[in-house]
Tab-separated table of C-alpha atoms and ligand atoms in Angstrom:
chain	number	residue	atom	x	y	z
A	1	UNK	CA	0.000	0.000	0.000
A	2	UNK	CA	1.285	3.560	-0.900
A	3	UNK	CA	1.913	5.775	2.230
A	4	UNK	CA	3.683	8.643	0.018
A	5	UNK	CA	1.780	12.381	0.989
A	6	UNK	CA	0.862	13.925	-2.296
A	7	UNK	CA	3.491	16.796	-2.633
A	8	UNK	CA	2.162	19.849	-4.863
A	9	UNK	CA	4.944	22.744	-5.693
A	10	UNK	CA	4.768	25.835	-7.255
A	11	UNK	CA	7.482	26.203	-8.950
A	12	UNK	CA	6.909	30.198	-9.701
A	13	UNK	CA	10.631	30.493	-12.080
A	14	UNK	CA	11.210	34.143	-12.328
A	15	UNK	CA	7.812	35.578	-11.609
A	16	UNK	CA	6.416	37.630	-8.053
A	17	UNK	CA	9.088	39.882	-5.951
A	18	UNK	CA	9.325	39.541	-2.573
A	19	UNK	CA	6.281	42.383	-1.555
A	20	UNK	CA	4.402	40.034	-3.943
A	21	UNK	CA	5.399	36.521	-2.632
A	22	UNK	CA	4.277	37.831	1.211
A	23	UNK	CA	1.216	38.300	-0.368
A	24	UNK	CA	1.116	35.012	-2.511
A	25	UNK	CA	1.629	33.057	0.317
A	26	UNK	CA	-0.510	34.770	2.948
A	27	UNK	CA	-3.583	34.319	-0.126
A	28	UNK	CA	-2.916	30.845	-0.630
A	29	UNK	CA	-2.502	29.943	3.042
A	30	UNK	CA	-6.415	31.441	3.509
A	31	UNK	CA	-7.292	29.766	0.154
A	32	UNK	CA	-5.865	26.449	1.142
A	33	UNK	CA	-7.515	26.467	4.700
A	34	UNK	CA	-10.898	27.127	2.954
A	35	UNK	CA	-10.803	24.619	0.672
A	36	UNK	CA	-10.177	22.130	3.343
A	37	UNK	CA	-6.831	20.938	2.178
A	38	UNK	CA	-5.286	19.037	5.333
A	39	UNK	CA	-1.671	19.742	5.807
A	40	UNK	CA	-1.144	16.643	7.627
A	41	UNK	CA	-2.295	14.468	4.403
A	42	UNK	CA	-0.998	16.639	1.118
A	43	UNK	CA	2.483	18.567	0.997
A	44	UNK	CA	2.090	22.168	-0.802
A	45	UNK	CA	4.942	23.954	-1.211
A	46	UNK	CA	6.275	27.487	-3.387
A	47	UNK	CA	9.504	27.827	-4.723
A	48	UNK	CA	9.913	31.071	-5.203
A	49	UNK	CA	13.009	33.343	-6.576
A	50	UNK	CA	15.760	33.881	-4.337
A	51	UNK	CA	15.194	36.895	-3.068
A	52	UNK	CA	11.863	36.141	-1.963
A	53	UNK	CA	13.091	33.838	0.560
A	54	UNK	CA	13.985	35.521	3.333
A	55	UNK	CA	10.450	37.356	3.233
A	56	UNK	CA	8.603	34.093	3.198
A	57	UNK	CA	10.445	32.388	5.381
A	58	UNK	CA	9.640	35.481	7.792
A	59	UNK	CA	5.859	34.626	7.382
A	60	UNK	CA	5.667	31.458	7.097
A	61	UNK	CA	7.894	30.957	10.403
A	62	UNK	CA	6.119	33.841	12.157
A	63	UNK	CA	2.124	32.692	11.369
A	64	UNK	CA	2.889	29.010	11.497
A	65	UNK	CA	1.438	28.728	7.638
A	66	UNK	CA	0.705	25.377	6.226
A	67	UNK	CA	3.094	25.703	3.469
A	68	UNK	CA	6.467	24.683	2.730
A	69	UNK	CA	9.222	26.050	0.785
A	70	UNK	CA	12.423	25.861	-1.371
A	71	UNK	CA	14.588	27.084	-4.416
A	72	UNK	CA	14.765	26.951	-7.965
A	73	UNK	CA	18.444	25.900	-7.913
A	74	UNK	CA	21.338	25.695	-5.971
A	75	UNK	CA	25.683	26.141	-6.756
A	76	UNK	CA	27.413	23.018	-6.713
A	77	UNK	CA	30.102	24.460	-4.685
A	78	UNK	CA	29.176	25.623	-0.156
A	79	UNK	CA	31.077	28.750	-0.454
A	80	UNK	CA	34.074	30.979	-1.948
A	81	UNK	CA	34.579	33.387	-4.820
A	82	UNK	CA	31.897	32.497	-7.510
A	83	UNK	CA	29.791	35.452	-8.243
A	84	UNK	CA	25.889	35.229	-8.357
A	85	UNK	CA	25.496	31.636	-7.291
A	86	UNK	CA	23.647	30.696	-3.973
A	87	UNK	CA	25.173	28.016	-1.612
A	88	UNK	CA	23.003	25.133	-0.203
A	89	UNK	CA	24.392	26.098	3.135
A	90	UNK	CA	22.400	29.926	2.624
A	91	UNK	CA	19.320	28.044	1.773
A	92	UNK	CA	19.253	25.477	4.467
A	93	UNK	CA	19.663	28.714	6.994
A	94	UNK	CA	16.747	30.160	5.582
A	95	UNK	CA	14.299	27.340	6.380
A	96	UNK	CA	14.076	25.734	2.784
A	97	UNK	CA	13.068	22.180	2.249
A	98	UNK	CA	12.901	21.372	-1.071
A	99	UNK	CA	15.492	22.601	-3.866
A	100	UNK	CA	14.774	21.922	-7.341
A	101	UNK	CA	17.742	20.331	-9.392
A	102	UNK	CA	18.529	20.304	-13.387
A	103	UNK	CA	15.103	21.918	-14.152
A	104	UNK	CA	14.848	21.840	-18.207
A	105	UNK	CA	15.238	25.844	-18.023
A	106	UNK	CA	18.866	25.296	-16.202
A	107	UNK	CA	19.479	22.266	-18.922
A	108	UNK	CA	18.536	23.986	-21.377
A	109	UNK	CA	19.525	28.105	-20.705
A	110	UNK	CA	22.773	27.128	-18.817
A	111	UNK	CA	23.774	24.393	-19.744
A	112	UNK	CA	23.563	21.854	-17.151
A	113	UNK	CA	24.790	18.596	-17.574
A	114	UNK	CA	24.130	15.675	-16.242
A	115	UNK	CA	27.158	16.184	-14.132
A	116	UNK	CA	26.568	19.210	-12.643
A	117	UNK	CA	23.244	17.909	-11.702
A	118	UNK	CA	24.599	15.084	-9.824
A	119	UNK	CA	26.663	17.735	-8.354
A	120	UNK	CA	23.718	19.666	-7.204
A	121	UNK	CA	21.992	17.044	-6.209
A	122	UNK	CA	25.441	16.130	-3.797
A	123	UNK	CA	25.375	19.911	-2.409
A	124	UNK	CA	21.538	19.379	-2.040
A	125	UNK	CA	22.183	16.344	0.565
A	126	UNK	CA	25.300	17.881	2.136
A	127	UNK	CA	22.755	20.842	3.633
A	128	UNK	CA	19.703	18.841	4.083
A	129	UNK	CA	17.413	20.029	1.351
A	130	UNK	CA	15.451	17.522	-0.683
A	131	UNK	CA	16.049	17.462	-4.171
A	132	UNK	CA	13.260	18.089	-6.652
A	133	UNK	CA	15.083	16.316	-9.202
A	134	UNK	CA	13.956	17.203	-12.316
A	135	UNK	CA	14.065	15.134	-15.853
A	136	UNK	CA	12.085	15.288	-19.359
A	137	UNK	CA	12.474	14.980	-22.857
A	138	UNK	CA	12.448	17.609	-25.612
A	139	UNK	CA	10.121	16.993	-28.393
A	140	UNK	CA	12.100	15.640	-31.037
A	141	UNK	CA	13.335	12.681	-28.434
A	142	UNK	CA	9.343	12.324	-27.906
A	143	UNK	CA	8.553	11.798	-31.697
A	144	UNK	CA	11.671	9.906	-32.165
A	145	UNK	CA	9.922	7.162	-29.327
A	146	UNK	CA	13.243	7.391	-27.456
A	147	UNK	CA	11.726	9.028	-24.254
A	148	UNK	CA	12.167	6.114	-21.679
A	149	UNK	CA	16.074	6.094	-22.800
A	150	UNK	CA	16.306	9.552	-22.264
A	151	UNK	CA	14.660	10.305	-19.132
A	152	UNK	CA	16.007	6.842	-17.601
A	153	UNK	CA	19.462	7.996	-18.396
A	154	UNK	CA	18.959	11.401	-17.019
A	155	UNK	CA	17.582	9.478	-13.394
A	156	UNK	CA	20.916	7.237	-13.402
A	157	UNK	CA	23.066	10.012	-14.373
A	158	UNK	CA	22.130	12.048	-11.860
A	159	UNK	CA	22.003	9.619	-8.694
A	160	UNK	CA	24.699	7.273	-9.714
A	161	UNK	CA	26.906	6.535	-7.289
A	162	UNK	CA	24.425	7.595	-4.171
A	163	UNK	CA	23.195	5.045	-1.596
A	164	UNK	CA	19.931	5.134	-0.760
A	165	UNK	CA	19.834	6.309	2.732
A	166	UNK	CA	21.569	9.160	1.559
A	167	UNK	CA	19.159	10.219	-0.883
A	168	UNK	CA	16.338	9.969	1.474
A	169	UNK	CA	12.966	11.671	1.374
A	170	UNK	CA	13.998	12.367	-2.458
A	171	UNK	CA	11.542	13.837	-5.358
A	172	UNK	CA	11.531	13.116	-8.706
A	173	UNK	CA	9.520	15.549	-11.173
A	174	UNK	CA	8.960	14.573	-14.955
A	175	UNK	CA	8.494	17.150	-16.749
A	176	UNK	CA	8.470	16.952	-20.748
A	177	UNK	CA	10.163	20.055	-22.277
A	178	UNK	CA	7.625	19.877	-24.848
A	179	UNK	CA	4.426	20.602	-22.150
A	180	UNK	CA	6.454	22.950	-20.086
A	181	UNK	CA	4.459	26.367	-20.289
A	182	UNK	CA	2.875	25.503	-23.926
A	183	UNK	CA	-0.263	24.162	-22.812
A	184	UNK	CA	0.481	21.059	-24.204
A	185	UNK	CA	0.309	18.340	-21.341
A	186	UNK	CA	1.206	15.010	-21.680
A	187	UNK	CA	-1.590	12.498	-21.346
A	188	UNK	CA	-2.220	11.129	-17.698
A	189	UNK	CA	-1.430	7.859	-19.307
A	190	UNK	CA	2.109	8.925	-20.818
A	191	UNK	CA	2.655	10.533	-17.238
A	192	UNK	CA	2.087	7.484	-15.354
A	193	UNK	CA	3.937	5.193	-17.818
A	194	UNK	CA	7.064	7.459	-17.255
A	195	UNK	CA	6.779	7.470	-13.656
A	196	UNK	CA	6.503	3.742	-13.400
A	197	UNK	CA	9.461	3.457	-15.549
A	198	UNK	CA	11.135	5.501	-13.651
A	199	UNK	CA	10.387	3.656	-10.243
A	200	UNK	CA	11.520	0.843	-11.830
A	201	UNK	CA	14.982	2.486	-12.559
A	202	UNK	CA	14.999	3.443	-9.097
A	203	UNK	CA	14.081	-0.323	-8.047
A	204	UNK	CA	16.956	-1.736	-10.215
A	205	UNK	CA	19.635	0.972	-8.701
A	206	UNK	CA	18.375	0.395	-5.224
A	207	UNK	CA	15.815	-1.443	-3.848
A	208	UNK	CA	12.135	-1.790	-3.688
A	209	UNK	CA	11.736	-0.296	-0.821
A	210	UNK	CA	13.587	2.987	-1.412
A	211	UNK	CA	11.670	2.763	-5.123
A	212	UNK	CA	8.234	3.009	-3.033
A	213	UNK	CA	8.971	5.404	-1.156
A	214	UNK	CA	10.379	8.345	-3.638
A	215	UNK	CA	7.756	10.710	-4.521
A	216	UNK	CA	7.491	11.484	-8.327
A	217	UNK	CA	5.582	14.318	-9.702
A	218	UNK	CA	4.846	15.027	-13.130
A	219	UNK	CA	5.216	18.561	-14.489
A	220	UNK	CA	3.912	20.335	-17.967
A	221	UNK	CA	1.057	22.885	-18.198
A	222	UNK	CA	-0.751	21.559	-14.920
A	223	UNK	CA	-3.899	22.815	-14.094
A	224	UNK	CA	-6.975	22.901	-11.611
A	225	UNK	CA	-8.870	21.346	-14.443
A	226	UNK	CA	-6.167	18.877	-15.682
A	227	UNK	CA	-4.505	17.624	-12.296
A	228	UNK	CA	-7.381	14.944	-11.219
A	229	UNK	CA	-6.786	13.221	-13.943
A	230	UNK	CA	-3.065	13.102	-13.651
A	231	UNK	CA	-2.305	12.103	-9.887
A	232	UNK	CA	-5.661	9.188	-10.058
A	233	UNK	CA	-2.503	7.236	-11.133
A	234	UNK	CA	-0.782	5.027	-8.555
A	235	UNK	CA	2.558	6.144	-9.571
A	236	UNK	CA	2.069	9.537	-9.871
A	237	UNK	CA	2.552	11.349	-5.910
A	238	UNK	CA	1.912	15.288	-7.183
A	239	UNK	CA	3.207	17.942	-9.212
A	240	UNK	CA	5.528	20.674	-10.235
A	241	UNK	CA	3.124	23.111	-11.143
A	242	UNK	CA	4.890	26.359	-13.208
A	243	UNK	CA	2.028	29.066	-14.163
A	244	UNK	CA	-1.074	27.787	-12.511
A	245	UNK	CA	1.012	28.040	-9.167
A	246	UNK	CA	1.420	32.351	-9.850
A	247	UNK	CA	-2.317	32.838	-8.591
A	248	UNK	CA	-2.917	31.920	-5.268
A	249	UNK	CA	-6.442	31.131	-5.289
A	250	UNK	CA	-6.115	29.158	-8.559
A	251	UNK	CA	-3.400	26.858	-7.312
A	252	UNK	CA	-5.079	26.137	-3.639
A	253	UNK	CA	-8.016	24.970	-5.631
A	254	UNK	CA	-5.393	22.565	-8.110
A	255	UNK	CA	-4.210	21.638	-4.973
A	256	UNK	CA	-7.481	20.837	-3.381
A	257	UNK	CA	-8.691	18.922	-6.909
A	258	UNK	CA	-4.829	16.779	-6.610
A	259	UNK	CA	-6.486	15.320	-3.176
A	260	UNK	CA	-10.030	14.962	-4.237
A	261	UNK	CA	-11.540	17.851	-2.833
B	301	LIG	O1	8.543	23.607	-12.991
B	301	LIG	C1	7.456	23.656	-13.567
B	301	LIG	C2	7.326	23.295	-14.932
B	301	LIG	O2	8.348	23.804	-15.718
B	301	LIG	C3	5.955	23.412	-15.523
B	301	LIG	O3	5.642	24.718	-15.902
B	301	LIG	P1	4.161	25.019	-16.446
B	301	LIG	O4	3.213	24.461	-15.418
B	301	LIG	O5	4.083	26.495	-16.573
B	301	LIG	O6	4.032	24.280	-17.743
């Protein structure tokens, strides 16, 4: 039987300042508690821009709000001379849990490789965040058929050489380039076939047991209307939510629909 809490993020990319993520998060704390989402059965969580942080941590901290939070993205290295990056150490201190890792934007606009991934995913554990680990295929993998290959080697790539207990409480997010912010989502079906595939990855490089208990969320143009229909599958724990997560209201009610309300 699956004991995994439902984990819904809001992955907001460069979008809302900090004035505006105080009041994000204050409107989707009310929104959340009248919906009747319980905190103690679903996971919701923003990951805001960096220098929001500090401001929601402040609220969220200070009024005890049922909501977690993390970052977009991490350095690989803790500290020293390497202008504009953010240390997992800095985001540990300011209350994050989660930290998404080799999001397709990073892939894609910085060129991250696998191996800085696995990197990231390293300076992730070292400070105690949980990765949101993020893998997908681009379009022309899709049409070519080759997705399983692609997003399999992407998983191995980026926790090869881990053991399981130290890669604990992890999250995996599929996200298909080709659904990310075009309205274009995959089909609940080709969701859950690409999560079980990827448990099964997981199975093979660990164990069962670690396999059922990593929480994999799929990602691409999620909305309150469309996200029923994609966690009803056993294999499928939540999502990484990208627009639908900017307004409040909207994404306490996705939320709410994710757990049946
Ligand atoms: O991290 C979130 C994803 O990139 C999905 O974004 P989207 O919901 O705007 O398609």
């Amino acid at each position: 039987m699956t004991t995994r809490t439902p984990l819904l993020a809001g992955n907001w990319k460069m979008n809302l300042d900090h004035l505006e993520a105080i009041s994000a998060v204050q409107k989707l704390a009310w929104a959340l508690r009248d919906a009747k989402v319980d905190p103690e059965s679903v996971d919701v969580a923003v990951l805001p821009p960096f220098t929001d942080i500090r401001s929601v941590q402040t609220l969220v901290q200070g009024d005890k709000l049922p909501v977690q939070y993390g970052a977009q993205d991490l350095s690989v290295h803790d500290a020293g001379a390497y202008t504009g990056e953010v240390s997992g150490a800095f985001l540990s201190r300011l209350g994050c849990t989660y930290v998404a890792v080799g999001h397709s934007e990073r892939r894609e606009y910085h060129a991250e490789t696998d191996e800085v991934v696995r990197a990231k995913v390293e300076a992730a554990l070292r400070h105690e965040l949980t990765p949101i680990l993020c893998v997908g295929e681009s379009l022309d993998v899709r049409e070519a058929g080759t997705q399983n290959d692609v997003v399999l080697a992407q998983v191995r790539a980026a926790l090869d050489g881990f053991d399981a207990e130290a890669l604990d409480g992890l999250v995996i997010a599929y996200e298909p380039v080709w659904a990310i912010g075009t309205g274009k989502t995959a089909t609940a079906q080709d969701a859950s076939d690409m999560c079980t595939g990827v448990r099964g990855a997981l199975e093979e490089m660990f164990s069962a047991e670690f396999a059922a208990g990593v929480r994999l969320l799929y990602g691409g143009s999620v909305k309150p209307d469309n996200v029923a229909e994609i966690v009803e599958h056993e294999d499928v724990d939540g999502a990484l939510v990208g627009g639908a997560s900017l307004d409040p209201e909207s994404f306490a009610t996705l939320c709410a629909r994710a757990v049946g309300k």
